[in-house]
CSV table of C-alpha atoms in Angstrom, one decimal:
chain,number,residue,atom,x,y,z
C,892,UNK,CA,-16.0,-26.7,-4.7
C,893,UNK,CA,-16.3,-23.5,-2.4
C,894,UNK,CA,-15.9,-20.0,-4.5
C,895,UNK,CA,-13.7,-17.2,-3.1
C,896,UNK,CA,-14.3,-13.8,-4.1
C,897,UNK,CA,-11.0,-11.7,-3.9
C,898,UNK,CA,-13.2,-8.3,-3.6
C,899,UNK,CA,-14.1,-9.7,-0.4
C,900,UNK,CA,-10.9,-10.2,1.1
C,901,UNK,CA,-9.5,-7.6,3.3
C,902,UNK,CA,-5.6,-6.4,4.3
C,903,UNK,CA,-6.9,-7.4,8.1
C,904,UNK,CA,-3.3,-6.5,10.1
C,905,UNK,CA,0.1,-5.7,9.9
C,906,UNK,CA,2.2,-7.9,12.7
C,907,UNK,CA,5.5,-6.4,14.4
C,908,UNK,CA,7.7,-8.2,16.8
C,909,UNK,CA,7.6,-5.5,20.3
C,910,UNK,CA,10.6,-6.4,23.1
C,911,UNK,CA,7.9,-4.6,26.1
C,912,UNK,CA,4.6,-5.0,25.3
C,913,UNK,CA,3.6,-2.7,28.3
C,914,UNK,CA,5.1,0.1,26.5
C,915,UNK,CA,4.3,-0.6,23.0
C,916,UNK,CA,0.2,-0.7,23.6
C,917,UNK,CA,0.6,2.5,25.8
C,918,UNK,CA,2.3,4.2,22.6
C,919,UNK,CA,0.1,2.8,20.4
C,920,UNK,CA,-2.9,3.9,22.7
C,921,UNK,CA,-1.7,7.4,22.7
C,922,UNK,CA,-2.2,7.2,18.8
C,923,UNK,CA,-5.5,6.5,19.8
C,924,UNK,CA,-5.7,2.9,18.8
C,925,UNK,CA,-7.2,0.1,21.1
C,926,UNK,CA,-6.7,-3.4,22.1
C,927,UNK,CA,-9.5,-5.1,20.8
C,928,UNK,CA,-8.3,-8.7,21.0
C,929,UNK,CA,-5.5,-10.5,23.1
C,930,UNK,CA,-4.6,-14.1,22.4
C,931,UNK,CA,-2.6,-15.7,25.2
C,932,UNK,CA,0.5,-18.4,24.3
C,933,UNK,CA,1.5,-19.7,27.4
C,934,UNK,CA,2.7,-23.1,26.2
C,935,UNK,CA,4.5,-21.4,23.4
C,936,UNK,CA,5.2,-19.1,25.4
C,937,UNK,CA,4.3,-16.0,23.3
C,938,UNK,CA,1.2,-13.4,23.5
C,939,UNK,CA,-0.4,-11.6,20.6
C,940,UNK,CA,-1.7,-7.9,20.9
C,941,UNK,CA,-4.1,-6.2,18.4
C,942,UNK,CA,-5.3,-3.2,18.4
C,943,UNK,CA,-7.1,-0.6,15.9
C,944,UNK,CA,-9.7,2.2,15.8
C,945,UNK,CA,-12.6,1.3,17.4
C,946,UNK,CA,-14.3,4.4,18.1
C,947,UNK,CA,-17.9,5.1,16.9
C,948,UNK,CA,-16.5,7.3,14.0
C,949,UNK,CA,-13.8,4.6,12.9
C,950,UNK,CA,-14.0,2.7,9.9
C,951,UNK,CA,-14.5,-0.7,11.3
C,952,UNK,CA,-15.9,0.4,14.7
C,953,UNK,CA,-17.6,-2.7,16.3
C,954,UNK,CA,-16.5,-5.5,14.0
C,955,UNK,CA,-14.8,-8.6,14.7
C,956,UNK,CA,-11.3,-8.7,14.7
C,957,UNK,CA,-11.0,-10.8,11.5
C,958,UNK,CA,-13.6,-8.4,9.7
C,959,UNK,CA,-11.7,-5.5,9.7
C,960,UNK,CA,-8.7,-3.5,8.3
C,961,UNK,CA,-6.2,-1.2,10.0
C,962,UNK,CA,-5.0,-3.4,12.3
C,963,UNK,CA,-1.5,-3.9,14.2
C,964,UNK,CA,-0.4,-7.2,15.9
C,965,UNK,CA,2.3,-6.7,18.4
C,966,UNK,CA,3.8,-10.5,19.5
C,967,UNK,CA,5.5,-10.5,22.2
C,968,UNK,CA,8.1,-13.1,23.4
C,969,UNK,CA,8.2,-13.7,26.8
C,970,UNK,CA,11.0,-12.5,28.5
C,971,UNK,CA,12.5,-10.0,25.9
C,972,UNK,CA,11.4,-7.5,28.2
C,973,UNK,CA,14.1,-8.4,30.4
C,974,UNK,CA,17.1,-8.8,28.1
C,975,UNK,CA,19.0,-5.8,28.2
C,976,UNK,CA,20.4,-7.8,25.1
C,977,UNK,CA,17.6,-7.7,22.7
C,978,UNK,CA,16.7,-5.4,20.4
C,979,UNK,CA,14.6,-5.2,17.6
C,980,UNK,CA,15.6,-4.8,13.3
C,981,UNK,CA,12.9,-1.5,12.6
C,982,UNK,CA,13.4,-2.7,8.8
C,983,UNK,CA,15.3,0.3,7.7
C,984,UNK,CA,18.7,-0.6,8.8
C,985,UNK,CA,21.2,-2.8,6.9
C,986,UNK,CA,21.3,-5.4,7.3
C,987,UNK,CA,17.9,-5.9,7.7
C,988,UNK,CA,16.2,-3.3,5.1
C,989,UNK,CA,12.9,-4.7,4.5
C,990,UNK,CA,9.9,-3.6,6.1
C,991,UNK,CA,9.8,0.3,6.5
C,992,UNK,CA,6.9,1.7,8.8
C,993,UNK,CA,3.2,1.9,9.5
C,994,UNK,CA,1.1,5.2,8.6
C,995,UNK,CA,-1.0,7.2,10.5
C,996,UNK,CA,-3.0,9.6,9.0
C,997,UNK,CA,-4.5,12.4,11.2
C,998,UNK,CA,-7.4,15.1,11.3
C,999,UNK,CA,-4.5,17.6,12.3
C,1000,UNK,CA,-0.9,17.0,11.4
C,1001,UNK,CA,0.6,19.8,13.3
C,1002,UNK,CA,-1.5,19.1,16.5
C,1003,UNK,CA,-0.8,15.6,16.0
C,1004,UNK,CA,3.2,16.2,16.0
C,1005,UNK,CA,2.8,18.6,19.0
C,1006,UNK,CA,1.3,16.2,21.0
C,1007,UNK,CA,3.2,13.6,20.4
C,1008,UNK,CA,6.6,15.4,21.4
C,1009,UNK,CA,5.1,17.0,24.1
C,1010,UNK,CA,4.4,13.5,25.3
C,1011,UNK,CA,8.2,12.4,24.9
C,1012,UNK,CA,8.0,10.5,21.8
C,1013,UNK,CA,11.5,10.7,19.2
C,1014,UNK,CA,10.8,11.4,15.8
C,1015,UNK,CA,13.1,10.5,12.6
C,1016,UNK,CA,11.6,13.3,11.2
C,1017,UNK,CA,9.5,16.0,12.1
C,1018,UNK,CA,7.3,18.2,10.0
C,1019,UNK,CA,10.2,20.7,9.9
C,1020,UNK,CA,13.0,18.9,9.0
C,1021,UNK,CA,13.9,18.1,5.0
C,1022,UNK,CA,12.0,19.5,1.8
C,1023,UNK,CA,8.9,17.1,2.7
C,1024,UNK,CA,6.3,19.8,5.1
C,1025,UNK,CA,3.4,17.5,5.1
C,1026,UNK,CA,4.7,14.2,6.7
C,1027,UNK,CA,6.5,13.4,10.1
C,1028,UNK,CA,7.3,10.0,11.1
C,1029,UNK,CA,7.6,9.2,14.9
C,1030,UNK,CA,9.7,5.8,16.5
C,1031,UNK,CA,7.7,3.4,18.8
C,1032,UNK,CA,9.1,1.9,21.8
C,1033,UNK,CA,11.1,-0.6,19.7
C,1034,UNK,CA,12.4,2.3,16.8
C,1035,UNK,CA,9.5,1.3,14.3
C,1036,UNK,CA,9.3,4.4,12.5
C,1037,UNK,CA,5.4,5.7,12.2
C,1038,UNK,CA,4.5,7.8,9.5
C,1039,UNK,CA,2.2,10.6,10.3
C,1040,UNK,CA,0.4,11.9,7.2
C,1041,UNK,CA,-2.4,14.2,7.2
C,1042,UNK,CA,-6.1,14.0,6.2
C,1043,UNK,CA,-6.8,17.7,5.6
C,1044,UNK,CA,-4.6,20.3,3.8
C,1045,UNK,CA,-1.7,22.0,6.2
C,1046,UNK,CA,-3.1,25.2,5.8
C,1047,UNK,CA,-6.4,24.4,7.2
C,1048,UNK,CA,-5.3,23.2,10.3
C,1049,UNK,CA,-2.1,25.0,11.0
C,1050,UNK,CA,-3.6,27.6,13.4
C,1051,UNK,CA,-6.1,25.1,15.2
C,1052,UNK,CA,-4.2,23.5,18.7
C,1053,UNK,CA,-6.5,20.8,18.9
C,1054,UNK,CA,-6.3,17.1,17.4
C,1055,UNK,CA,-8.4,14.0,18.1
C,1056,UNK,CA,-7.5,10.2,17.8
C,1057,UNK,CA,-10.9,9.3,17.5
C,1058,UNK,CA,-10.6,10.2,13.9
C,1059,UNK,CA,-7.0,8.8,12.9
C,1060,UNK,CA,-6.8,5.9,10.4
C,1061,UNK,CA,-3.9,3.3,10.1
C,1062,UNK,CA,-3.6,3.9,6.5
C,1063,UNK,CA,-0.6,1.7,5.0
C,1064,UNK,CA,2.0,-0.7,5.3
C,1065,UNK,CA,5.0,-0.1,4.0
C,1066,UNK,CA,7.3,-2.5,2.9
C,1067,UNK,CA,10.6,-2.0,0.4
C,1068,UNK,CA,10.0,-4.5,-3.2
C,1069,UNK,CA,13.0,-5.2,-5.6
C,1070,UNK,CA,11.3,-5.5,-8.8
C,1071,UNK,CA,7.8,-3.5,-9.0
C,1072,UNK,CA,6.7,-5.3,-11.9
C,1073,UNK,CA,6.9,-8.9,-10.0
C,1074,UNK,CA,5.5,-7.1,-7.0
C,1075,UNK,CA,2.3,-5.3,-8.7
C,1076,UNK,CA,1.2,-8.3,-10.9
C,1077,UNK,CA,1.7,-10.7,-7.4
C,1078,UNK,CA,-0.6,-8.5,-5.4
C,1079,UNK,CA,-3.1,-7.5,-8.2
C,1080,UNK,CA,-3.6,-10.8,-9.6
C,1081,UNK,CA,-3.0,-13.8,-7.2
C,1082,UNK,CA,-4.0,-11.3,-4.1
C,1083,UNK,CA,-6.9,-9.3,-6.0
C,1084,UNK,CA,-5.7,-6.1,-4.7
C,1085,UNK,CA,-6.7,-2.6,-6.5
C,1086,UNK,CA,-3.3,-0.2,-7.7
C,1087,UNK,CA,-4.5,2.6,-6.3
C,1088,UNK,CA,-2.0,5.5,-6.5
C,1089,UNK,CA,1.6,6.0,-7.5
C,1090,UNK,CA,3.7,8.4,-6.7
C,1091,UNK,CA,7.1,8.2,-9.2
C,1092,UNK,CA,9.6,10.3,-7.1
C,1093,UNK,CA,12.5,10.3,-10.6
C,1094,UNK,CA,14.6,12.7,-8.3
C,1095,UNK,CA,14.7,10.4,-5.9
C,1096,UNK,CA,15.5,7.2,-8.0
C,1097,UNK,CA,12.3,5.5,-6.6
C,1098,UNK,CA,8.6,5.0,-7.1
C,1099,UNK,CA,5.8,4.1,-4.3
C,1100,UNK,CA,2.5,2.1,-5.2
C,1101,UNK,CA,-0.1,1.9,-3.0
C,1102,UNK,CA,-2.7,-1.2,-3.4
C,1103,UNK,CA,-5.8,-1.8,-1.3
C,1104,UNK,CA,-9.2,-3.6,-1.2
C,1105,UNK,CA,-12.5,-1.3,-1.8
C,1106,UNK,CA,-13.0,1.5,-4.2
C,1107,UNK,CA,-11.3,3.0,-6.4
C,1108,UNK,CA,-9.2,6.4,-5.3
C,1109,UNK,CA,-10.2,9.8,-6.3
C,1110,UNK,CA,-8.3,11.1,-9.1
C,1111,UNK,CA,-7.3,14.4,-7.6
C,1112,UNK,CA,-6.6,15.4,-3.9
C,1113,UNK,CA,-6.3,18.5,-2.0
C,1114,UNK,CA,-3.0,20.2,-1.7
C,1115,UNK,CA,-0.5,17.9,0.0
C,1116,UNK,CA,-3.3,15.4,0.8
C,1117,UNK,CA,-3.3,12.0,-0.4
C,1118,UNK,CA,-6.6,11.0,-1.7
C,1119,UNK,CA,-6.8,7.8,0.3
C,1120,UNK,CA,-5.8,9.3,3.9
C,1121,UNK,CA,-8.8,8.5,4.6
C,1122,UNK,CA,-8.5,4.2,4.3
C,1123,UNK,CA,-7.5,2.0,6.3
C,1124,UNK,CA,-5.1,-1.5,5.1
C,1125,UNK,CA,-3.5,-0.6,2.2
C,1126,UNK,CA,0.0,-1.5,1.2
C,1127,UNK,CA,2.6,0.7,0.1
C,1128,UNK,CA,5.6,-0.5,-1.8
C,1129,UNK,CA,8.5,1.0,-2.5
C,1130,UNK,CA,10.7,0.5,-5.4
C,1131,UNK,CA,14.1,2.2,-5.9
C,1132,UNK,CA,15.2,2.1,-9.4
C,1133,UNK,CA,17.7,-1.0,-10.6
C,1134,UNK,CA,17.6,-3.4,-7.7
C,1135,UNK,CA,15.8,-5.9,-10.0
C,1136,UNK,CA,18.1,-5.6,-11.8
C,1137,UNK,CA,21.2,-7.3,-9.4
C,1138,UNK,CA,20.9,-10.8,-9.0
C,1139,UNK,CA,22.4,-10.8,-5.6
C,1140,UNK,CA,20.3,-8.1,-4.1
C,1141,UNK,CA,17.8,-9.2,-1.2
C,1142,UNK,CA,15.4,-7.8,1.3
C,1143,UNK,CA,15.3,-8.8,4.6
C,1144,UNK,CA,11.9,-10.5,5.3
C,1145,UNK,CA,11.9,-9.6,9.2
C,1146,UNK,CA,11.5,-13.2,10.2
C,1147,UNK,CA,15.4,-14.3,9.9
C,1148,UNK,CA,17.5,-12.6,12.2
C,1149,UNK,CA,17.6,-10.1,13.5
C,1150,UNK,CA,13.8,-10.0,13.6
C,1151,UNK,CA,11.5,-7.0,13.7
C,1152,UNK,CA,8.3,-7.1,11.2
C,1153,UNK,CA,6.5,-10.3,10.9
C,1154,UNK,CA,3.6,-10.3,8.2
C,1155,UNK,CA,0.7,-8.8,6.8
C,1156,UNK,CA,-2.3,-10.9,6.5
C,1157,UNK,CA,-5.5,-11.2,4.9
C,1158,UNK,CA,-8.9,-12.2,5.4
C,1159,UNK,CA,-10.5,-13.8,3.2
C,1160,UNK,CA,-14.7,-14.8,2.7
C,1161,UNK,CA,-13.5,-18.3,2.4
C,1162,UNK,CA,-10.0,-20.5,3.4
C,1163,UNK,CA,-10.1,-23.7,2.1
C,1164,UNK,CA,-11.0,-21.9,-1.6
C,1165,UNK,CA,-9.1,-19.2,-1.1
C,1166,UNK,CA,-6.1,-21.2,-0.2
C,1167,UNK,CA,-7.2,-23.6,-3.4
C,1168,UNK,CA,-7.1,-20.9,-5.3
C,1169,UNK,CA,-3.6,-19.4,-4.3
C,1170,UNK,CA,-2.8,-23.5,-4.9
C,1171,UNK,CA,-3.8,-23.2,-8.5
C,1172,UNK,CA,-2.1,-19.6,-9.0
C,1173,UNK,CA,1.0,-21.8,-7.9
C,1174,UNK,CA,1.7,-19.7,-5.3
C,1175,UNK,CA,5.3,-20.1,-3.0
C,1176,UNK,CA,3.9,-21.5,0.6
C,1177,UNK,CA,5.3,-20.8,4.3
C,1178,UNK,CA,2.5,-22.5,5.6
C,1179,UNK,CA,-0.1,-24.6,4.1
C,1180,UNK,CA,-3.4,-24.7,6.1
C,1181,UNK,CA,-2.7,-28.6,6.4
C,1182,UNK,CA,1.0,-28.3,7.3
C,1183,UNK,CA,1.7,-28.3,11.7
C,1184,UNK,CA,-1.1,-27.5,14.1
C,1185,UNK,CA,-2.7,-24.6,13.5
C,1186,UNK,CA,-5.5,-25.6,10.7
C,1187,UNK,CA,-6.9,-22.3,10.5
C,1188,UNK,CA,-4.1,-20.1,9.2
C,1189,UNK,CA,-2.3,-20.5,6.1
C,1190,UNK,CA,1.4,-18.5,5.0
C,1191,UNK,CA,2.0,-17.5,1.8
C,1192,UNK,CA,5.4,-15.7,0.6
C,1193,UNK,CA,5.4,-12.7,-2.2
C,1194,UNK,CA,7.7,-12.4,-4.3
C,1195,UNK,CA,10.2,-10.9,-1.8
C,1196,UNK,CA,10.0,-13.6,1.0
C,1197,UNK,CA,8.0,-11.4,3.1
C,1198,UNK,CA,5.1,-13.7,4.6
C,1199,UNK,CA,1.6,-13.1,4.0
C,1200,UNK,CA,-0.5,-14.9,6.5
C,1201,UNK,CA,-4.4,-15.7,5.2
C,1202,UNK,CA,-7.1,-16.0,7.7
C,1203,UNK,CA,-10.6,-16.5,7.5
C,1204,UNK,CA,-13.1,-13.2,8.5
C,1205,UNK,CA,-15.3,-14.5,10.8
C,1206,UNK,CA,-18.1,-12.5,9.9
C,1207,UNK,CA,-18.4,-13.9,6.5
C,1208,UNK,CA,-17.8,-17.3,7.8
C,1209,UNK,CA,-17.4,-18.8,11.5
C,1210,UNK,CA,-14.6,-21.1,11.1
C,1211,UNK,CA,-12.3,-20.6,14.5
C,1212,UNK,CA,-13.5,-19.6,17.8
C,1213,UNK,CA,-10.2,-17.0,17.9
């Protein structure tokens, strides 16, 4: 049988349901990411949207689609765009807390911020605002909130007007987990992700992990810096203290209603032994690669119920002409 390497595999995209997907690429553009792949749905009736850095200093620049991370999929529904009734769940709203935002991080936070609200754009919090100077989250067309983070320390950069997208990185996911421990062995072990950094905010009654692919993170960062602003795909989770600890309590996994957030997804050097793999792990299953119509795609569901799609990276392996 077919080995799979998990050191291979990558955290490819992030998808979010958009009601306009006019308006959701031009924001997302703005943040200087581009569409790099389109896949039309006619008969379903759906089109999917991805975009990511691409320019000659980004991470990934030039790759295929499946060999890359740092990417958002907007899907798009026909006809949302018309229905002055639908509306989308951002994740941080009961009741449909789950998923809570993407992450930026930028060469120049406070140019970054400018620009943004000089364009129009509605932040849930600016730099200003609360005891936290150093991040900034900004709402998409749809209310996704969009944390902006910086790469360089605040004082560096807080007399210099200019910014450039060419050099921002979608850096994380975030999404909310009810019981860490379940969570961190999940991804670690059955996913082959790194823990790379946590933050334990006791004042706060929560703790954030952040888990990636690649190398390991520098101990030590510059003032207010993360040491990984400078990755793309990694997944943050949050944890607020006790909720494993209530049998009752749920997140929302963006795919009942009301919908927002969809997936992450991976890509992996090989499906069918990745997926045998998972198998063997005795993973839960959305989605086998044999179940419906689409033999190249495969769900699985963390520990949470969010969904975590798996797709092979085309680089490593041509499987699908996407």
């Amino acid at each position: 049988m077919a080995s799979t390497d998990p050191t291979k595999y990558k955290l490819n995209h992030s998808m979010i349901r958009v009601k306009d997907p006019k308006r959701s690429v031009q924001f997302y553009e703005f943040l200087g990411l581009k569409l790099i792949n389109k896949l039309e749905n006619p008969d379903a009736k759906f089109d999917l949207y991805f975009l990511a850095y691409d320019s000659p200093r980004a991470v990934s620049h030039g790759n295929h689609w499946t060999d890359r991370e740092g990417i958002v999929e907007l899907t798009h529904n026909y006809g949302t765009e018309n229905d002055p009734d639908y509306k989308i769940a951002n994740g941080n709203q009961e009741p449909a807390r789950g998923f809570g935002h993407l992450a930026i991080s930028v060469d120049n936070i406070q140019a970054a911020c400018r620009r943004l609200e000089d364009a129009g754009y509605k932040f849930q919090k600016r730099l200003t605002d609360g005891k936290m100077r150093s991040i900034a989250f900004v709402l998409d067309p749809d209310g996704y909130w969009v944390e902006i983070i910086p790469q360089k320390p605040l004082e560096e950069t807080e007399n210099i007007k200019e910014t450039d997208p060419a050099t921002y990185r979608l850096n994380h996911t975030m999404i909310r987990v009810k019981d860490a421990q379940a969570s961190l062995k999940f991804y670690q072990e059955t996913m082959g992700m790194k823990l790379l950094r946590t933050s334990e905010m006791k004042e706060g009654g929560f703790n954030l992990y952040f888990l990636g692919y690649g190398p390991d993170a520098p101990a030590t960062s510059a003032k207010g810096v993360s040491p990984i602003a400078d990755r793309e795909g990694l997944l943050e989770l949050t944890w607020n203290y006790g909720t494993e600890k209530d049998p009752n309590f749920k997140y929302h996994d963006g795919n009942a209603q009301p919908q927002g957030f969809g997936h992450i997804c991976l890509s992996v050097d090989d499906l069918d032994a990745a997926c045998a793999r998972f198998e063997e792990q005795k993973v839960n299953w959305k989605k086998r690669l044999t179940d419906g119509r689409m033999k190249n795609i495969a769900f699985v569901l963390d520990p949470d119920g969010y969904w975590i799609e798996i797709l092979q990276n085309e680089n490593l392996k041509t499987r699908a002409n996407w």
